Each structure stands twice: as C-alpha cells, then as structure tokens.
mmCIF file of C-alpha atoms in Angstrom:
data_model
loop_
_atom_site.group_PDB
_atom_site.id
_atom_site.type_symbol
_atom_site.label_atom_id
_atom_site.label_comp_id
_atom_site.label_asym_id
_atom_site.label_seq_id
_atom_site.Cartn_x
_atom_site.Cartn_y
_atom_site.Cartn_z
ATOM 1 C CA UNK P 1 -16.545 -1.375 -3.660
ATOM 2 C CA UNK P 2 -13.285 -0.729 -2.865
ATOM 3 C CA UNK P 3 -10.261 1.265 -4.527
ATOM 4 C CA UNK P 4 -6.930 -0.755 -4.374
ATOM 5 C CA UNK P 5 -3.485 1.815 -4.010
ATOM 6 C CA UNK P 6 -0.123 0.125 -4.450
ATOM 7 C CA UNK P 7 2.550 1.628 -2.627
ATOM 8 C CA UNK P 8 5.572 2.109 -5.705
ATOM 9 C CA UNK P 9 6.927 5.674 -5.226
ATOM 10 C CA UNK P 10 10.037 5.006 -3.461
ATOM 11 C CA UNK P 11 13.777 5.600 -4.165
ATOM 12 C CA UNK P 12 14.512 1.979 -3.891
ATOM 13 C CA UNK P 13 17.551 2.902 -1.532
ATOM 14 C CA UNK P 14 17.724 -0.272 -0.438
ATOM 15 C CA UNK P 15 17.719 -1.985 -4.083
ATOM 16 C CA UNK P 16 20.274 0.106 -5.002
ATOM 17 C CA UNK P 17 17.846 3.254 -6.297
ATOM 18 C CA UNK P 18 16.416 0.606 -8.474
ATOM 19 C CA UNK P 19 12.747 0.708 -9.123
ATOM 20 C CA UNK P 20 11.996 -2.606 -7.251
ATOM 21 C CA UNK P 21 8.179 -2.580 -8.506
ATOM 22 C CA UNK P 22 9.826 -3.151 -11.968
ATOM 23 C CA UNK P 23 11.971 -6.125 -10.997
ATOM 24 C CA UNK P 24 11.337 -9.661 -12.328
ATOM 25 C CA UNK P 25 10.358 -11.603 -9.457
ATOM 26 C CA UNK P 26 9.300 -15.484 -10.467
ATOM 27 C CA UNK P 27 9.056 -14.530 -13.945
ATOM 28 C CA UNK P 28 7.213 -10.994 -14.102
ATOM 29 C CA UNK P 29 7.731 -7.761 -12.153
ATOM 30 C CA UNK P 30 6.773 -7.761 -8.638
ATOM 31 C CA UNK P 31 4.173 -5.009 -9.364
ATOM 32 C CA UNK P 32 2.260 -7.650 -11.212
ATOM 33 C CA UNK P 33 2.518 -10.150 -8.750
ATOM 34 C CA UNK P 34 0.922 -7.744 -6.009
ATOM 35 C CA UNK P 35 -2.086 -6.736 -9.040
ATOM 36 C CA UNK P 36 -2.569 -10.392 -9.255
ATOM 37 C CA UNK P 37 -3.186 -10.731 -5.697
ATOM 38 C CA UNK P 38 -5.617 -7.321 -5.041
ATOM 39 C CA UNK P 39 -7.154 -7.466 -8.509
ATOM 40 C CA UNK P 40 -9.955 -9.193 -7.956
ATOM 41 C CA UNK P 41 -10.196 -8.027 -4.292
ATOM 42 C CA UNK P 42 -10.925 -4.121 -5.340
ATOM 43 C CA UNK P 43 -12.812 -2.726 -7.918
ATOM 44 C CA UNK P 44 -9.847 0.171 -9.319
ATOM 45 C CA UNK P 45 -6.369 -0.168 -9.374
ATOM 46 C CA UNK P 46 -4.132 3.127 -8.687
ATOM 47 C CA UNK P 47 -0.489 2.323 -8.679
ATOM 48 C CA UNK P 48 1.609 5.483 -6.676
ATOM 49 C CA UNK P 49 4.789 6.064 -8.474
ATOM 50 C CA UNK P 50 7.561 8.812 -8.513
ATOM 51 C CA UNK P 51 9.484 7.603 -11.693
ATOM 52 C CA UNK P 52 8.735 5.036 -14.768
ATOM 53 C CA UNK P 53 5.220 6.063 -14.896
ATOM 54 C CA UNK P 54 4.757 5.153 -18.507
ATOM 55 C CA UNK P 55 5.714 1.738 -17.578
ATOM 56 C CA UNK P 56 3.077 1.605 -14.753
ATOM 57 C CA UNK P 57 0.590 2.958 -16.910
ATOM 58 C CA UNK P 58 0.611 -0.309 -18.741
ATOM 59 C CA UNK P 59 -0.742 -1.885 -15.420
ATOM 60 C CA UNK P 60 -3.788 0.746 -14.625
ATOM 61 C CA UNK P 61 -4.780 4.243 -16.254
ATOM 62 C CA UNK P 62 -4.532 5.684 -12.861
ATOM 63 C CA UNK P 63 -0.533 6.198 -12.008
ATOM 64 C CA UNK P 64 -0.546 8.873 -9.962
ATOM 65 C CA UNK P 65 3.127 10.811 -8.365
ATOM 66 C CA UNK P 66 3.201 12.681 -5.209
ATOM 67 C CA UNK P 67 1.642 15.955 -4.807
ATOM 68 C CA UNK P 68 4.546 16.924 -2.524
ATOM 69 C CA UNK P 69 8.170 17.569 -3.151
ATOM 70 C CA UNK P 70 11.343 15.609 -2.030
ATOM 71 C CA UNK P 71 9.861 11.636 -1.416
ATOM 72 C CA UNK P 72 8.088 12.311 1.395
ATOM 73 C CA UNK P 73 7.487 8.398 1.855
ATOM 74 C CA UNK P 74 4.459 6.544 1.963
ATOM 75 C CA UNK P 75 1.829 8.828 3.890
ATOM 76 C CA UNK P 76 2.615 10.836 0.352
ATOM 77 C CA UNK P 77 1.852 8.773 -2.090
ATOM 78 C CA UNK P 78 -1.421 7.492 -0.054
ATOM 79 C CA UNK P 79 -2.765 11.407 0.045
ATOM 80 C CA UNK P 80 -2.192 11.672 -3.472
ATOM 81 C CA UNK P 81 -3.740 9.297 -4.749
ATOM 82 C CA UNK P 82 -6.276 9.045 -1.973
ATOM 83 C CA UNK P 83 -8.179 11.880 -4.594
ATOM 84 C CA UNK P 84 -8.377 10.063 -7.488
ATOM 85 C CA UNK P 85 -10.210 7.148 -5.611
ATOM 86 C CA UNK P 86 -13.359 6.735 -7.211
ATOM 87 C CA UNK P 87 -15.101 4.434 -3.822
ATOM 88 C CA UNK P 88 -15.390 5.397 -0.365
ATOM 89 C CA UNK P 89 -12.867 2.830 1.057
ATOM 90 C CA UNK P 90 -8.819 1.987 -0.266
ATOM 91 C CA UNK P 91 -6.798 -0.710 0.132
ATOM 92 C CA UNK P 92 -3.261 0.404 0.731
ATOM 93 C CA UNK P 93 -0.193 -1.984 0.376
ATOM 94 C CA UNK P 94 3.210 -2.115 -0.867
ATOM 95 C CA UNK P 95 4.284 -3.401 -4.078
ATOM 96 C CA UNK P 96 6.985 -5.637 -2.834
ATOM 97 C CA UNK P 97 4.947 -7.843 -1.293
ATOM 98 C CA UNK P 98 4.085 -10.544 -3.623
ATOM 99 C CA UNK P 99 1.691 -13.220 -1.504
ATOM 100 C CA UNK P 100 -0.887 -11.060 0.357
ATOM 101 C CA UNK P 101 -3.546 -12.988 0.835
ATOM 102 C CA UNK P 102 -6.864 -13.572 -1.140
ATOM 103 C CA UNK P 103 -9.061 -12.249 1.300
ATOM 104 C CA UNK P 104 -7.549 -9.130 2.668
ATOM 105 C CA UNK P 105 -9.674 -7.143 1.739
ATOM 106 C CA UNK P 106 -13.074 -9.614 2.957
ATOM 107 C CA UNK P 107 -11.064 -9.706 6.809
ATOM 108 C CA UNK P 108 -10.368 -6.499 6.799
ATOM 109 C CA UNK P 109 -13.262 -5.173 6.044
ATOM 110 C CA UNK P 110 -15.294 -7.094 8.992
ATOM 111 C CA UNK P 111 -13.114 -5.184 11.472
ATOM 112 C CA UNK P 112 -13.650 -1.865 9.612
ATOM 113 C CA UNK P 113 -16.913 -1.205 10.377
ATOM 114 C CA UNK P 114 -16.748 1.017 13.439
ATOM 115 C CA UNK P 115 -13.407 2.452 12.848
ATOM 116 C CA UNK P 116 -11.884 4.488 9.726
ATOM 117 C CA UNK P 117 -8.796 2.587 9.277
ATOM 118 C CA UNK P 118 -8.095 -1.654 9.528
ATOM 119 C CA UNK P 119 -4.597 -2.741 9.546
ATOM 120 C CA UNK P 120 -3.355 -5.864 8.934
ATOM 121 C CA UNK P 121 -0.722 -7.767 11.869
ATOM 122 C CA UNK P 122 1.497 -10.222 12.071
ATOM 123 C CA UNK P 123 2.902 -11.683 15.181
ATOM 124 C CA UNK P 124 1.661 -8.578 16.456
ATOM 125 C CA UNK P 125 3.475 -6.108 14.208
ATOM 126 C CA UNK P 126 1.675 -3.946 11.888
ATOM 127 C CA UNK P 127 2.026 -4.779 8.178
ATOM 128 C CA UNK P 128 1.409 -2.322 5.318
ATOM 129 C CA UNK P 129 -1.690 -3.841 4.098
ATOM 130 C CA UNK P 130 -4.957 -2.055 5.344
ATOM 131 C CA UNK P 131 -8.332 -0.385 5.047
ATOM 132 C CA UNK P 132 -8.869 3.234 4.773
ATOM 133 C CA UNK P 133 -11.453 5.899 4.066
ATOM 134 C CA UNK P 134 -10.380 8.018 2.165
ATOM 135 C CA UNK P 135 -11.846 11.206 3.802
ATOM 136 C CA UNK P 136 -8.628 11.413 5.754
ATOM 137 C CA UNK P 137 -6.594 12.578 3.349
ATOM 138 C CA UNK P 138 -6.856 15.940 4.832
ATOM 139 C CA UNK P 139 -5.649 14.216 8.288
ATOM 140 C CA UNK P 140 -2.845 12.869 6.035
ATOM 141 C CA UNK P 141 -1.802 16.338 4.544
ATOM 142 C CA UNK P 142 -1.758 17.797 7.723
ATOM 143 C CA UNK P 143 1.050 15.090 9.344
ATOM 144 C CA UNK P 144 3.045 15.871 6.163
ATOM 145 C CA UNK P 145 2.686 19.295 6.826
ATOM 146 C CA UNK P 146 3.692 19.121 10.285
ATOM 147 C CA UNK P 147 6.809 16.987 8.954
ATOM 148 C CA UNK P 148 5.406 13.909 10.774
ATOM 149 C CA UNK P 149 6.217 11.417 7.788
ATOM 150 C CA UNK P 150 6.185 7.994 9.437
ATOM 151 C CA UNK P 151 3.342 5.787 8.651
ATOM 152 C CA UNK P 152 2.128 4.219 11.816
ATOM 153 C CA UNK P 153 3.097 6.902 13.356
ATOM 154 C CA UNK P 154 -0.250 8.536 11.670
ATOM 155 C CA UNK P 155 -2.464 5.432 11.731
ATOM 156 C CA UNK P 156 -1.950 5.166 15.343
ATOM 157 C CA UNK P 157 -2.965 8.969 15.966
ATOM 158 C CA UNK P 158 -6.649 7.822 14.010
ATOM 159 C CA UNK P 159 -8.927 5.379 15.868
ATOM 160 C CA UNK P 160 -8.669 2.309 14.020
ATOM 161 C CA UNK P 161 -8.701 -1.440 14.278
ATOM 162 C CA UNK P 162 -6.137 -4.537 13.547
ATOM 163 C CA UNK P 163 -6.776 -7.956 12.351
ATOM 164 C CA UNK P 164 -4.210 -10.969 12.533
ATOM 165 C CA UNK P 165 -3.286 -12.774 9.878
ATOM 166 C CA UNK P 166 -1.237 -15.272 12.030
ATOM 167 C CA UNK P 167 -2.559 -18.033 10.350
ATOM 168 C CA UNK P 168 -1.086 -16.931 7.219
ATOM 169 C CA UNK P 169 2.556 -16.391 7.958
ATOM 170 C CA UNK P 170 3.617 -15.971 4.862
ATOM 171 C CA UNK P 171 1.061 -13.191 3.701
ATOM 172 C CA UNK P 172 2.910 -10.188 4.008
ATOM 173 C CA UNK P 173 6.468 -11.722 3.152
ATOM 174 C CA UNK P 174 8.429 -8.395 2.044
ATOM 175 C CA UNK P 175 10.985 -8.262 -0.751
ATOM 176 C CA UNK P 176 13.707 -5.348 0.973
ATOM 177 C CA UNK P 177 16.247 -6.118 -1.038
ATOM 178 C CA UNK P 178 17.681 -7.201 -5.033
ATOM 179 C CA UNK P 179 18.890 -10.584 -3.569
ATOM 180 C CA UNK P 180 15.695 -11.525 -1.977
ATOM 181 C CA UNK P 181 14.062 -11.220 -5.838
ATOM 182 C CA UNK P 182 16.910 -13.644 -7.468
#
C-alpha cells in the first residue's frame, strides 16, 4: 500500500498568485486531473495545500498545510504531510502535472527496493514524481531547519534510485504557467 501526496501549497507566483491546482484544465481543475491519474495507483490521497483548503477537502479528507511558516516550498509540504500517511511508502508529485503515467507507482516501486527514495527521470532530469518512506521526515525537518529548502538538493543527500520514463515523453508534462492551461 502506498499513500499518494500531491504537491498544491504554493504561491502560484508564476500563475499570477493564482491557486493553479484550482484551475480548469480540459474541463475540470488540474488537481483532479492529477487524482485521476494516482487514484487508483495509491491507496490514500493527501492533497498539501497552504490556502483554499475547504475546496481541497472536497477531493480527500486529508488536506493538510505546512507545519512551518513563510512557504518554505515543497520539502515543506512533503514533511507535513509525510505524518498523516497512514502506509509505509508515499508517492510525491505535483499537482500541475496532469498525464503522469498509469504505472508510476508499479516502476517505481521495482527500483525502490534497496534504496529509501525512487525518482522518476526524463531525458535524464529528475521529475517531481517519486517514491519515499516516510521515516525521513525527520531528515526532511532537519534540511528545513538548516535553511536548505531545495528539493533535489535533499533527495540527492539520501541514497536513492532513478527510473526513466523516456519512453513516455509526455508523462511528466508540467503546467508553469495560466497560458499553458487555456
């Protein structure tokens, strides 16, 4: 079993401070499009948000903000909600990407085994899509602590293991911007 967190606690800087998870996006918000896609991969759904929580709550009973003060980005959000995980194992993406593939989680986890963190690549860049125990939240709190906020910057300090998904080039297409949703 396997929790599934979704990445939505940003300040949508560049959207315009809009809350992008909340933006229609072929017909419903892009929030729903990412559920759609890790629904039936994970067994909870925890959706990190900052702002419009009642509105999230309509998507899982687990909308959870940061535990720290002033948005201190992704690594954040993951470490709070990393608590309220009810399996051993998350999947962590981002809400704004609305065609990750329907078997992240199954190729991810085969490169997991040995290592507490699987993240997914493309063309050799790492994506924010991957695999995590979540007994290193404490790991997590302590980069925050020590003002280290950036993302791979953390994942890369943790032994862990990539898989490509370049056979899928479109899997972790990223919506940055309003324009790229009309």
């Amino acid at each position: 079993p396997v929790s599934g967190i979704i990445l939505a606690g940003g300040k949508g800087l560049r959207a315009g401070g809009v809350d992008k998870g909340l933006i229609p996006y072929n017909g419903k918000p892009l929030i729903q499009h990412v559920i759609d896609r890790i629904g039936d991969q994970t067994d909870e759904i925890i959706i990190s948000a900052n702002r419009n929580l009642d509105i999230y709550g309509q998507y899982t009973d687990k909308v959870i903000n940061d535990s720290f003060d002033d948005y201190k980005g992704p690594l954040a959000g993951i470490a709070s909600c990393m608590s309220h995980c009810q399996y051993e194992w998350s999947l962590v993406n981002a809400f704004d990407m609305p065609s990750l593939p329907d078997d992240l989680v199954a190729r991810l986890s085969e490169k997991s085994q040995s290592k507490s963190i699987c993240i997914a690549t493309l063309n050799n860049r790492h994506q924010l899509a991957f695999l995590v125990k979540n007994d290193l939240s404490a790991s997590i709190t302590a980069q925050i602590n020590n003002n280290q906020l950036k993302l791979i910057q953390w994942i890369e300090s943790i032994p862990h293991a990539t898989i490509s998904f370049d056979d899928n080039p479109d899997a972790f297409l990223n919506l940055n911007t309003i324009t790229d949703k009309n």
